[in-house]
mmCIF file of C-alpha atoms and ligand atoms in Angstrom:
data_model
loop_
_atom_site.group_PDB
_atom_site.id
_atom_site.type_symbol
_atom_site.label_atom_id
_atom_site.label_comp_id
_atom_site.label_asym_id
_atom_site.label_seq_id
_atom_site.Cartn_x
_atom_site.Cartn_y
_atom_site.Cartn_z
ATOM 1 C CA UNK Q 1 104.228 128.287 142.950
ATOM 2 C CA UNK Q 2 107.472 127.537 141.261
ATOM 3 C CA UNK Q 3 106.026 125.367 139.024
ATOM 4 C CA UNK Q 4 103.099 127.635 138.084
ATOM 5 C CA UNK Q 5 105.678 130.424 137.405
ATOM 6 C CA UNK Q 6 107.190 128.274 135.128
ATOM 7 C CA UNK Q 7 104.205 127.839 132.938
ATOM 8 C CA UNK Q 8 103.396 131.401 132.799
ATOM 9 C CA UNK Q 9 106.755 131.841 131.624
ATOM 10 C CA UNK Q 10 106.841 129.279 129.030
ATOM 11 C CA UNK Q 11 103.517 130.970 127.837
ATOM 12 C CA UNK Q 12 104.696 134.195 127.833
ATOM 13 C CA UNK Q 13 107.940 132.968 125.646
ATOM 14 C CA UNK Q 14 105.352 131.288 123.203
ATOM 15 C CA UNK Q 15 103.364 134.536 122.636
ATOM 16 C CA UNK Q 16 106.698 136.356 122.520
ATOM 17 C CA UNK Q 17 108.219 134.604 119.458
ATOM 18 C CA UNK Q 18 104.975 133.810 117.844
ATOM 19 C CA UNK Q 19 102.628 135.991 119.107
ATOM 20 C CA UNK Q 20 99.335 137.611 117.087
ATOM 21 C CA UNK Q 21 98.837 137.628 113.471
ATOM 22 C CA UNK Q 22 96.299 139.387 111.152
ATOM 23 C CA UNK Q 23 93.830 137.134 109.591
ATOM 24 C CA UNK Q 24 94.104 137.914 105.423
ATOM 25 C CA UNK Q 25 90.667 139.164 104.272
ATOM 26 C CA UNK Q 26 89.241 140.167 107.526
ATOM 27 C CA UNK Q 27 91.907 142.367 109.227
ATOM 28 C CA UNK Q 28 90.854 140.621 112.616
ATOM 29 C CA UNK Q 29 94.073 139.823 114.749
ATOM 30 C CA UNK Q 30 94.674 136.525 115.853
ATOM 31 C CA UNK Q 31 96.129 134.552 118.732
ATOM 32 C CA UNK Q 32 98.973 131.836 117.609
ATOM 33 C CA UNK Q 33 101.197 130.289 119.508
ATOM 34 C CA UNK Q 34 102.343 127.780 117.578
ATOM 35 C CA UNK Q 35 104.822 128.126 114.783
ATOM 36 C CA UNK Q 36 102.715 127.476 111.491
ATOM 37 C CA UNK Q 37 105.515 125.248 110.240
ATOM 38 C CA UNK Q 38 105.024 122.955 113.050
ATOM 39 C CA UNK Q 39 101.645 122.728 112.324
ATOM 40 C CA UNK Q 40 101.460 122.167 108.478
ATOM 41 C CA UNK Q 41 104.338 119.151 109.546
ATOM 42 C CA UNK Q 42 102.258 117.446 111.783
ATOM 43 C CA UNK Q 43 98.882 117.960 110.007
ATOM 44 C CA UNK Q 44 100.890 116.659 106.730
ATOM 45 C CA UNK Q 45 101.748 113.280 108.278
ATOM 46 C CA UNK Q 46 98.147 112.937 109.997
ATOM 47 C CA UNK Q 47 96.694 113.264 106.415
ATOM 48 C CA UNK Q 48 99.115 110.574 104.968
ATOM 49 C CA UNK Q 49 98.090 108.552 107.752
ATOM 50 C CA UNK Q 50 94.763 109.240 107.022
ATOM 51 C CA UNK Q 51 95.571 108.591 103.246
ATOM 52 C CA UNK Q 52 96.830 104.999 104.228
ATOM 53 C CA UNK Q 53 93.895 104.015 106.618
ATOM 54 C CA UNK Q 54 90.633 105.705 105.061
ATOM 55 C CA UNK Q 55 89.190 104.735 101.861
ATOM 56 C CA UNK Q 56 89.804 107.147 98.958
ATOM 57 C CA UNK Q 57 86.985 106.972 96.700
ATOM 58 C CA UNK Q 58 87.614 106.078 92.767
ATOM 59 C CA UNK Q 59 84.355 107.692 91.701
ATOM 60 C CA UNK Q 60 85.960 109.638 88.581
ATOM 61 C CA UNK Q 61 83.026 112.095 88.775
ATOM 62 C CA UNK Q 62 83.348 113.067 92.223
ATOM 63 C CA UNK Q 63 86.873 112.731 92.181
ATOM 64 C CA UNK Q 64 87.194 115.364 88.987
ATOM 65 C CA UNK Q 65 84.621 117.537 90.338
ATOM 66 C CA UNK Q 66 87.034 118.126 93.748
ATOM 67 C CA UNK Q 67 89.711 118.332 91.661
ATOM 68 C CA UNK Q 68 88.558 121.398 89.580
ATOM 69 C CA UNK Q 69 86.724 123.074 92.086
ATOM 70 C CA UNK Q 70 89.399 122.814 94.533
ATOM 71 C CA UNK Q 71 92.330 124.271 91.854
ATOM 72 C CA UNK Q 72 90.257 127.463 91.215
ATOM 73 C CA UNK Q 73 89.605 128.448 95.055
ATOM 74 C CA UNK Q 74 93.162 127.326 95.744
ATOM 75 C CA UNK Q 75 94.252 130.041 93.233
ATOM 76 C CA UNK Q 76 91.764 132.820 94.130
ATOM 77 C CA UNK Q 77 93.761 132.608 97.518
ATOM 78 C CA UNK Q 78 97.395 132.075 96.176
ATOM 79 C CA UNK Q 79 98.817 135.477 97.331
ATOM 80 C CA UNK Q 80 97.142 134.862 100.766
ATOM 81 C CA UNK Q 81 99.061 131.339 101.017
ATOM 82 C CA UNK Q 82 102.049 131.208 98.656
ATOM 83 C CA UNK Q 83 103.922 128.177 98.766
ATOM 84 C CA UNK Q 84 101.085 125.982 99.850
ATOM 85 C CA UNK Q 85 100.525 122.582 98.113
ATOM 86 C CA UNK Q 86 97.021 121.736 98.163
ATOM 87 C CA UNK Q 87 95.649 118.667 97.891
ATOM 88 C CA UNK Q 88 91.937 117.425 97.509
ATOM 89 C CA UNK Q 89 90.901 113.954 98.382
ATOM 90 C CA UNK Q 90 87.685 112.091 98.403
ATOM 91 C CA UNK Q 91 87.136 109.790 100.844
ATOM 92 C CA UNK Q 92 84.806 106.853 100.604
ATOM 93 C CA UNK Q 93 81.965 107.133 103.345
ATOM 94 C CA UNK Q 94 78.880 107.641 102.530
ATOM 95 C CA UNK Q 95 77.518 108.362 105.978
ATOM 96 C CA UNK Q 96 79.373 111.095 106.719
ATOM 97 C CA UNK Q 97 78.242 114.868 105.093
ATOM 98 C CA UNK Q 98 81.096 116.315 106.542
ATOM 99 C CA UNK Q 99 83.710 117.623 104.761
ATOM 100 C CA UNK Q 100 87.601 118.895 107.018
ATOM 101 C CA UNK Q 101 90.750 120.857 106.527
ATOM 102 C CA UNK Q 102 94.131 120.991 107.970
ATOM 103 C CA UNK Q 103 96.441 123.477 108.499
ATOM 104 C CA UNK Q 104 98.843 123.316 104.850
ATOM 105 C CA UNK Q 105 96.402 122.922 102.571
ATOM 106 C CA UNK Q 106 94.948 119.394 102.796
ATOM 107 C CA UNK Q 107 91.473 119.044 102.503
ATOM 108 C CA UNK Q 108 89.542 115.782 102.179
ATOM 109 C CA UNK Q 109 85.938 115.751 101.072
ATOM 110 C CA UNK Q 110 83.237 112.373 101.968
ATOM 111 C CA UNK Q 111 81.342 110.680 99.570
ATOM 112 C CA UNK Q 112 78.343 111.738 101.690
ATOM 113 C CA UNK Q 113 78.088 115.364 101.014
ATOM 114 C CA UNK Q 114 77.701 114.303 97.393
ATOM 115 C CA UNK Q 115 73.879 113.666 98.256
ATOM 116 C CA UNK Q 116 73.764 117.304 98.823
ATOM 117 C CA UNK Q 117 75.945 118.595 95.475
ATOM 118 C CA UNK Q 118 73.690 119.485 92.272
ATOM 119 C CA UNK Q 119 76.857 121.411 90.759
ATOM 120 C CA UNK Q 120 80.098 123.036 91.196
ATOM 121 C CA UNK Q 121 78.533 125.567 92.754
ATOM 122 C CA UNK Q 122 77.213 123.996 95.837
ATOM 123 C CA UNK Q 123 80.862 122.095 96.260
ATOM 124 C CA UNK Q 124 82.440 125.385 95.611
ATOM 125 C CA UNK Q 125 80.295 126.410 99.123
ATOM 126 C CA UNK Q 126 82.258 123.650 101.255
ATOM 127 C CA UNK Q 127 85.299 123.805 99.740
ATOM 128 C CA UNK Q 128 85.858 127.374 100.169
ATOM 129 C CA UNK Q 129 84.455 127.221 103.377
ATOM 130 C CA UNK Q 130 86.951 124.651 104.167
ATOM 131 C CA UNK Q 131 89.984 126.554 102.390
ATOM 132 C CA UNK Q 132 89.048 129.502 104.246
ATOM 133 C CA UNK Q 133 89.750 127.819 107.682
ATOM 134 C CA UNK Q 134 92.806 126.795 106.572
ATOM 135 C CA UNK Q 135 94.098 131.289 105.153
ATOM 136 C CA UNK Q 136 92.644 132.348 108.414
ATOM 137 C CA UNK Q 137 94.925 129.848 110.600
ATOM 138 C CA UNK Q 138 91.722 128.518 112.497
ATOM 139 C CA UNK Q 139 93.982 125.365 112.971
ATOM 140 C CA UNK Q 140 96.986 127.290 114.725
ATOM 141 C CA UNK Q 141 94.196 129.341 117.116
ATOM 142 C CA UNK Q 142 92.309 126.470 118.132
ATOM 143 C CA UNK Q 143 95.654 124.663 119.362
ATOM 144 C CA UNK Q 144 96.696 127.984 121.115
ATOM 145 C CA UNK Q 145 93.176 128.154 122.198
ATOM 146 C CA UNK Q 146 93.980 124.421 124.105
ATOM 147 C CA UNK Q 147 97.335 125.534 124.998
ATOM 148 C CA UNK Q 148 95.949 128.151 127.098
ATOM 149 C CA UNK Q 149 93.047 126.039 128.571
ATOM 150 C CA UNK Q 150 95.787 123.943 129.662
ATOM 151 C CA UNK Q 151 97.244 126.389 131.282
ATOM 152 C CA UNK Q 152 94.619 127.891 133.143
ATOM 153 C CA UNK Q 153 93.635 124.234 134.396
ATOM 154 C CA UNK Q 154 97.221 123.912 135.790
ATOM 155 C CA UNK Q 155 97.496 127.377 137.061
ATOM 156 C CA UNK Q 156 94.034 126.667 139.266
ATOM 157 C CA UNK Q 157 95.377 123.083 140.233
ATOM 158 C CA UNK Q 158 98.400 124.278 141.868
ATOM 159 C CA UNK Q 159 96.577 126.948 143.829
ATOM 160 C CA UNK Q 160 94.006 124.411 145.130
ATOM 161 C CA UNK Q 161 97.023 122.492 146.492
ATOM 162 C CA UNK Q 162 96.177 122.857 150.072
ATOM 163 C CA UNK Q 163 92.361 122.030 149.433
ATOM 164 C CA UNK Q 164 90.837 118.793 150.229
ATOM 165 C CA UNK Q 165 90.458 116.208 147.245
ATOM 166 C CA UNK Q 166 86.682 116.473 146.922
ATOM 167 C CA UNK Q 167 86.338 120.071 146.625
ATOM 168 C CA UNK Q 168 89.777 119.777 144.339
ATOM 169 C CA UNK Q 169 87.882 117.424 141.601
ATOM 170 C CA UNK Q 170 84.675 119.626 141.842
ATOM 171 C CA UNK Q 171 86.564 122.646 141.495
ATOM 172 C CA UNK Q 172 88.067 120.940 138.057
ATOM 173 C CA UNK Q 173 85.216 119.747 136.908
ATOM 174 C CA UNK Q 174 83.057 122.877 136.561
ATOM 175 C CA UNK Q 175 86.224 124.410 135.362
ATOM 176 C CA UNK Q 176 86.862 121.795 132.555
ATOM 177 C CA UNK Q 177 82.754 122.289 131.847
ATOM 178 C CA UNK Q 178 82.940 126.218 131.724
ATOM 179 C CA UNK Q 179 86.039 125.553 129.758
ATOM 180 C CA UNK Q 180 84.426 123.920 127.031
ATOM 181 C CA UNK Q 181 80.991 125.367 127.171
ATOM 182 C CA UNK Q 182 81.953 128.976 128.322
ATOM 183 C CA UNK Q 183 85.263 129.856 126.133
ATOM 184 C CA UNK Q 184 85.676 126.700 123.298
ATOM 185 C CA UNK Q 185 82.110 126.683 121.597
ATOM 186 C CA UNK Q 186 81.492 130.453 120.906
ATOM 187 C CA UNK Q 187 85.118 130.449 119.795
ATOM 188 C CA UNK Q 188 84.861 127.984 117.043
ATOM 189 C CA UNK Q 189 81.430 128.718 115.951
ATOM 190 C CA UNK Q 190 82.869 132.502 115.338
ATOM 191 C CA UNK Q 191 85.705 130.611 113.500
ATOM 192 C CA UNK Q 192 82.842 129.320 111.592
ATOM 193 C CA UNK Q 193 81.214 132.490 110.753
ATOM 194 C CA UNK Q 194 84.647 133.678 109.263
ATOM 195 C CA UNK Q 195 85.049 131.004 107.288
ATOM 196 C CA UNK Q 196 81.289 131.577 105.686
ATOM 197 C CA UNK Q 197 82.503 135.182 105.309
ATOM 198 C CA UNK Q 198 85.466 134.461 103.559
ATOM 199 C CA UNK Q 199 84.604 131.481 101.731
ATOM 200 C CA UNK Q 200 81.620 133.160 100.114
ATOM 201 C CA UNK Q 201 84.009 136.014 98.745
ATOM 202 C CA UNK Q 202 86.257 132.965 97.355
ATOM 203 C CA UNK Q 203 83.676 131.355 95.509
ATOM 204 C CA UNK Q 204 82.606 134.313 94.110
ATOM 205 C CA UNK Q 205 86.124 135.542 93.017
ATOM 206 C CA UNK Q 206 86.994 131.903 91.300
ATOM 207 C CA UNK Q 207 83.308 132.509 89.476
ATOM 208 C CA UNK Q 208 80.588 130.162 91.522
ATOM 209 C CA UNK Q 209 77.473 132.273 91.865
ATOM 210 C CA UNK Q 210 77.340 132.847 95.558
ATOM 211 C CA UNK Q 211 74.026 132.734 96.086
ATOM 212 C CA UNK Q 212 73.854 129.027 95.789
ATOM 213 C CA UNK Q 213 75.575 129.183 98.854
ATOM 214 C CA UNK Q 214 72.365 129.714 100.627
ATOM 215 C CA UNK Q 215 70.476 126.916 98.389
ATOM 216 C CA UNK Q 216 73.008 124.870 99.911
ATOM 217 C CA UNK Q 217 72.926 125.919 103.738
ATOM 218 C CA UNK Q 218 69.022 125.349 103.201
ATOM 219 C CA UNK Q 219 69.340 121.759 101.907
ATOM 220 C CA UNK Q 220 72.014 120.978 104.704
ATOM 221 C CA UNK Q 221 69.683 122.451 107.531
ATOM 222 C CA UNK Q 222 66.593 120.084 106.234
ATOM 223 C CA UNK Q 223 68.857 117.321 106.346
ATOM 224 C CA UNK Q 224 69.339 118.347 109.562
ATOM 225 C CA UNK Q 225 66.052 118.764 110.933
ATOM 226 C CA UNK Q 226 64.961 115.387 108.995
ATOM 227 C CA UNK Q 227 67.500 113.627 112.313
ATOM 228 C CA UNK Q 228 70.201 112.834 110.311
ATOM 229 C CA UNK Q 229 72.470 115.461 111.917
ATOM 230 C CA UNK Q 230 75.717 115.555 110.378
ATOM 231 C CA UNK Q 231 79.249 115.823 112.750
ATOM 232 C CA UNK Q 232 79.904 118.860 110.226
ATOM 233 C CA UNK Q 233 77.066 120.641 111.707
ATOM 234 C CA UNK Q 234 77.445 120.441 115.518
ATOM 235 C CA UNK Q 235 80.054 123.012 115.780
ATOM 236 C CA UNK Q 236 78.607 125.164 112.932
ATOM 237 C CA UNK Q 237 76.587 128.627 113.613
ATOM 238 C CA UNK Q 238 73.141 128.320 114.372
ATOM 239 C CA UNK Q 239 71.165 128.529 111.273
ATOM 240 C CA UNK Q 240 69.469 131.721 111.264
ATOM 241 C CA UNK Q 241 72.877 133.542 111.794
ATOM 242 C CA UNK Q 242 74.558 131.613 109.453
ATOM 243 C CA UNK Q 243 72.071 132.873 106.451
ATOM 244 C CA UNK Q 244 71.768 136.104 108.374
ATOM 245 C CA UNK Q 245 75.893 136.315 107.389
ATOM 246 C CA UNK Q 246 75.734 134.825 104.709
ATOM 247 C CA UNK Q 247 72.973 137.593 103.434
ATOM 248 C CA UNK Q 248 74.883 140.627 104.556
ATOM 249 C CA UNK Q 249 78.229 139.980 102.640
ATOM 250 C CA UNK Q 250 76.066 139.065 99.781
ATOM 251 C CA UNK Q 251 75.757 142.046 98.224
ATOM 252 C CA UNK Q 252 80.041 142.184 98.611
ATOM 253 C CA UNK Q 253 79.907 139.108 96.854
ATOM 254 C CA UNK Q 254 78.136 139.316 94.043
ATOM 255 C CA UNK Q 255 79.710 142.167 93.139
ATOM 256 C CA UNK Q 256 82.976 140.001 93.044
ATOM 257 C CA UNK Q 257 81.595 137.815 90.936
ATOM 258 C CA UNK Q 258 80.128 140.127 88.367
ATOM 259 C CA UNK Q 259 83.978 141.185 88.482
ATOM 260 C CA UNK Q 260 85.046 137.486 87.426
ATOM 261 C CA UNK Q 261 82.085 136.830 85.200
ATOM 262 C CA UNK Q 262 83.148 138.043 82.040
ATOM 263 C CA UNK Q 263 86.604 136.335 82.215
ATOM 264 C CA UNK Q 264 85.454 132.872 82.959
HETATM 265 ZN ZN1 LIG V 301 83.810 124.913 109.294
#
């Protein structure tokens, strides 16, 4: 018990000095254990690694493309993320329509989802998305999200002490499978429904017609359905509440960009 009291008590210090936050845009509060500096440290060197390993692509078009379309989103949410230097890279794969962020502002983009993009608009629709996981912290609750997971699986280990081996493993396992079917999945794919929200009402704001959002989301899903099922995807909302969103903040969106129009 000693041992279990102790990680209660380490989790309760965590939540203590870091605590909840509110996510900017949605006014939904947040669990985050982790202090964001932390994070945007060890995402920064996992990127440079990444930098060093992957393949950037030298495509100019592609490369100028990310470049512009990633600078206007980046400023639509400067007041939400002061301080943050973004950077947009294009890596060379062209198997992979997937597109990632990291906590800190670094977001790399695949040659693949190019065989999706007509214009700046329907890059605009992953890069905001993708910017919009990094202002809402999805990063930070996901790792607090594991932290706690942890936890739980420790807290029921100890407390199955006495219990024979066999039961002890089976007890884990359907805990570790609940785990990640019962708490994990919903969890992210609501993170991903935020950052659809919010990264419609950036594209609108930094002037990309929102409504090729949906074009896009359409061409992704027939991709889909065609077998070629991109890792981008398998976490992502089902389709029909995706669109379903994505057609309720609509009208909020447009009405942003009819805002912008005239002054782009
Ligand atoms: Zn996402």
């Amino acid at each position: 018990m000693k041992k279990f009291t102790a990680a209660v008590l380490f989790l309760l210090v965590l939540i203590l000095q870091n605590g909840c936050t509110t996510v900017p845009g949605t006014g939904r509060s947040a669990l985050m254990l982790v202090p964001e500096s932390a994070l945007v440290e060890q995402s920064n060197n996992l990127f440079r690694e990444m930098r060093r390993k992957t393949r950037i692509s030298r495509n100019s078009e592609y490369n100028a493309s990310v470049q512009r379309v990633g600078r206007k989103i980046a400023d639509v949410v400067k007041d939400d993320m002061p301080n943050t230097h973004w950077e947009f890279v294009v890596f060379e794969d062209a198997s992979q329509v997937n597109a990632f962020a990291m906590p800190g502002g670094k977001v790399g983009i695949y040659t693949g989802l190019f065989s999706l993009v007509e214009q700046d608009a329907d890059l605009a629709t992953v890069v905001s998305h993708e910017i919009a996981h990094v202002v809402a912290r999805h990063g930070n609750q996901r790792v607090s999200q594991q932290i706690l997971l942890a936890a739980g699986g420790l807290a029921l280990g100890l407390s199955l002490d006495d219990e024979d081996r066999a039961t002890r493993n089976a007890v884990m396992t359907a805990y570790g499978m609940g785990s990640t079917l019962g708490v994990a999945l919903p969890y992210s794919r609501s993170h991903e429904l935020e950052a659809d929200k919010l990264g419609l009402i950036y594209m609108a704001r930094a002037g990309y017609d929102p409504r090729r959002s949906l074009v896009f989301w359409e061409k992704m899903m027939r991709r889909q359905r065609a077998g070629l099922l991109p890792e981008f995807l398998s976490t992502h909302p089902a389709h029909q509440s995706r669109i379903r969103q994505l057609k309720s903040t609509m009208e909020w969106a447009l009405a942003e960009y009819d805002a912008v129009r005239p002054l782009r």
